[in-house]
Amino acid sequence: LAARAKRKERLDAIRALYDETEALGKSGKFPEARAKVIEACATLGGPSDAWRAPLIANAAWKVGHAAYRLGEFRTACKAWTIAREFRERILPAEEPALLAVQLNLAQALGKVGDYRGARDLEVRVMDACERTLPDGDAFRAHARSNLAATKRALGDVRGARTLYEGGPALLQRSRP
């Protein structure tokens, strides 16, 4: 019971910090907003804490988005890692919520220069997309484009070109 109360207290603190982050960002106070989102992420704890508390993992998802929007890519990586590890424990590999957090984490990893880590996640996402989504799906096209950009950043121009060549046609088919 005490652990539950402590978790609720922590979740309330994260939500308050997230709300402050959003308000500061909307008012153009970006340095203050970045400081708050870093604090919110620190309050999340580590991945081992989140797997028992889905609300903490969902808060990590939101904090990751706020951090990414503010250019705090390392903070986004930490938050999305927490959300990803929770979702990987409870969801099948093809679940859209898991694929979304993996792709977001891959983008943030790319922003901090970890292109190999980004590629590894993007390959997993593409494998799942190819098994479960039709060719014209917008998410599949987005994942393909991200993987191509990462391959190019790693110097695999041929692999990137192969992915890019199919990308525009697939994206065009995904539009209504």
Coordinates of C-alpha atoms in Angstrom, one line a residue:
L1 CA 0.0 0.0 0.0
A2 CA 2.8 2.4 0.8
A3 CA 4.5 1.6 -2.5
R4 CA 1.3 2.4 -4.4
A5 CA 0.9 5.7 -2.6
K6 CA 4.6 6.6 -3.3
R7 CA 4.0 5.7 -7.0
K8 CA 0.9 7.9 -7.1
E9 CA 2.9 10.8 -5.5
R10 CA 5.6 10.4 -8.1
L11 CA 3.1 10.2 -11.0
D12 CA 1.4 13.4 -9.7
A13 CA 4.8 15.1 -9.6
I14 CA 5.6 14.0 -13.2
R15 CA 2.2 15.2 -14.4
A16 CA 2.7 18.6 -12.7
L17 CA 6.2 18.9 -14.3
Y18 CA 4.9 17.9 -17.7
D19 CA 2.1 20.5 -17.4
E20 CA 4.6 23.2 -16.4
T21 CA 6.8 22.1 -19.4
E22 CA 3.9 22.5 -21.8
A23 CA 2.9 25.9 -20.4
L24 CA 6.4 27.3 -20.5
G25 CA 6.9 26.0 -24.0
K26 CA 3.7 27.6 -25.2
S27 CA 4.7 30.9 -23.6
G28 CA 8.1 30.8 -25.4
K29 CA 10.1 30.2 -22.3
F30 CA 12.1 27.5 -23.8
P31 CA 15.1 27.3 -21.5
E32 CA 12.8 27.0 -18.5
A33 CA 10.7 24.4 -20.4
R34 CA 13.8 22.3 -21.1
A35 CA 14.8 22.4 -17.5
K36 CA 11.3 21.2 -16.4
V37 CA 11.2 18.4 -19.0
I38 CA 14.6 17.2 -17.8
E39 CA 13.3 17.3 -14.2
A40 CA 10.2 15.4 -15.2
C41 CA 12.3 12.7 -16.9
A42 CA 14.5 12.4 -13.8
T43 CA 11.4 11.9 -11.7
L44 CA 10.3 9.0 -14.0
G45 CA 12.9 6.7 -12.5
G46 CA 14.4 3.9 -14.5
P47 CA 13.0 1.3 -16.8
S48 CA 12.9 -1.2 -14.0
D49 CA 10.4 1.0 -12.1
A50 CA 8.1 1.6 -15.1
W51 CA 7.4 -2.1 -16.0
R52 CA 5.2 -2.4 -12.9
A53 CA 3.4 0.9 -13.4
P54 CA 1.7 1.4 -16.8
L55 CA 0.8 5.0 -15.8
I56 CA 4.5 5.8 -15.3
A57 CA 5.3 4.3 -18.7
N58 CA 2.5 6.3 -20.4
A59 CA 3.9 9.5 -18.6
A60 CA 7.3 8.6 -20.1
W61 CA 5.8 8.5 -23.6
K62 CA 4.4 12.0 -23.1
V63 CA 7.6 13.4 -21.5
G64 CA 9.6 12.0 -24.4
H65 CA 7.4 13.9 -26.9
A66 CA 7.8 17.1 -24.9
A67 CA 11.6 16.6 -24.7
Y68 CA 11.9 15.9 -28.4
R69 CA 9.8 19.0 -29.3
L70 CA 12.1 21.1 -27.1
G71 CA 15.3 19.7 -28.7
E72 CA 16.2 17.7 -25.5
F73 CA 17.0 14.6 -27.5
R74 CA 19.0 12.7 -24.7
T75 CA 16.0 13.3 -22.4
A76 CA 13.7 12.0 -25.1
C77 CA 15.9 8.9 -25.4
K78 CA 15.7 8.2 -21.7
A79 CA 11.9 8.7 -21.5
W80 CA 11.1 6.7 -24.6
T81 CA 13.5 3.9 -23.4
I82 CA 11.3 3.6 -20.3
A83 CA 8.1 3.5 -22.4
R84 CA 9.6 1.1 -24.8
E85 CA 10.8 -1.4 -22.2
F86 CA 7.4 -1.4 -20.6
R87 CA 5.6 -1.9 -23.9
E88 CA 8.1 -4.7 -25.0
R89 CA 7.2 -6.6 -21.8
I90 CA 3.5 -6.6 -22.4
L91 CA 2.8 -6.2 -26.1
P92 CA 3.4 -8.4 -29.1
A93 CA 6.2 -7.2 -31.5
E94 CA 3.7 -6.0 -34.1
E95 CA 1.6 -3.9 -31.8
P96 CA 1.3 -0.3 -33.2
A97 CA 1.9 1.3 -29.8
L98 CA 5.2 -0.6 -29.5
L99 CA 6.2 0.2 -33.0
A100 CA 5.5 3.9 -32.5
V101 CA 7.7 4.1 -29.4
Q102 CA 10.5 2.1 -31.1
L103 CA 10.4 4.4 -34.1
N104 CA 10.4 7.6 -31.9
L105 CA 13.3 6.3 -29.9
A106 CA 15.2 5.5 -33.1
Q107 CA 14.7 9.1 -34.3
A108 CA 15.9 10.5 -31.0
L109 CA 18.9 8.1 -31.0
G110 CA 19.7 9.4 -34.5
K111 CA 19.6 13.0 -33.2
V112 CA 22.2 12.2 -30.5
G113 CA 24.4 10.4 -33.1
D114 CA 23.7 6.8 -32.2
Y115 CA 22.9 5.8 -35.7
R116 CA 23.6 2.1 -35.1
G117 CA 21.2 2.0 -32.2
A118 CA 18.7 3.9 -34.4
R119 CA 19.2 1.4 -37.3
D120 CA 18.7 -1.6 -35.1
L121 CA 15.4 -0.3 -33.8
E122 CA 14.3 0.8 -37.3
V123 CA 15.1 -2.6 -38.8
R124 CA 12.9 -4.2 -36.1
V125 CA 10.1 -1.8 -36.9
M126 CA 10.4 -2.4 -40.6
D127 CA 10.4 -6.1 -40.1
A128 CA 7.1 -5.9 -38.1
C129 CA 5.6 -3.4 -40.6
E130 CA 6.4 -5.7 -43.6
R131 CA 4.7 -8.6 -41.8
T132 CA 1.6 -6.8 -40.7
L133 CA 0.9 -3.6 -42.7
P134 CA 0.0 -3.2 -46.4
D135 CA 2.4 -1.6 -48.9
G136 CA 0.5 1.7 -48.9
D137 CA 0.3 2.2 -45.2
A138 CA 1.6 5.7 -44.1
F139 CA 3.3 4.4 -41.0
R140 CA 5.2 1.7 -43.0
A141 CA 6.3 4.4 -45.5
H142 CA 7.4 6.6 -42.6
A143 CA 9.4 3.8 -41.0
R144 CA 11.0 3.0 -44.4
S145 CA 12.0 6.6 -44.9
N146 CA 13.5 6.8 -41.5
L147 CA 15.5 3.6 -42.0
A148 CA 16.8 4.9 -45.4
A149 CA 17.9 8.2 -43.8
T150 CA 19.7 6.3 -41.0
K151 CA 21.4 4.0 -43.5
R152 CA 22.6 7.0 -45.5
A153 CA 24.0 8.6 -42.3
L154 CA 25.9 5.4 -41.7
G155 CA 27.4 5.5 -45.2
D156 CA 25.2 2.7 -46.7
V157 CA 24.2 4.8 -49.7
R158 CA 23.2 1.7 -51.8
G159 CA 20.9 0.4 -49.0
A160 CA 19.4 3.9 -48.5
R161 CA 18.8 4.3 -52.2
T162 CA 17.0 0.9 -52.4
L163 CA 14.7 2.0 -49.6
Y164 CA 14.2 5.5 -51.0
E165 CA 13.3 4.3 -54.4
G166 CA 10.2 2.5 -53.1
G167 CA 9.3 5.1 -50.6
P168 CA 7.6 7.9 -52.7
A169 CA 5.4 5.4 -54.5
L170 CA 4.4 3.8 -51.3
L171 CA 3.7 7.1 -49.6
Q172 CA 1.6 8.3 -52.5
R173 CA -0.6 5.2 -52.4
S174 CA -1.1 5.8 -48.6
R175 CA -2.8 9.2 -49.2
P176 CA -6.5 9.4 -49.7

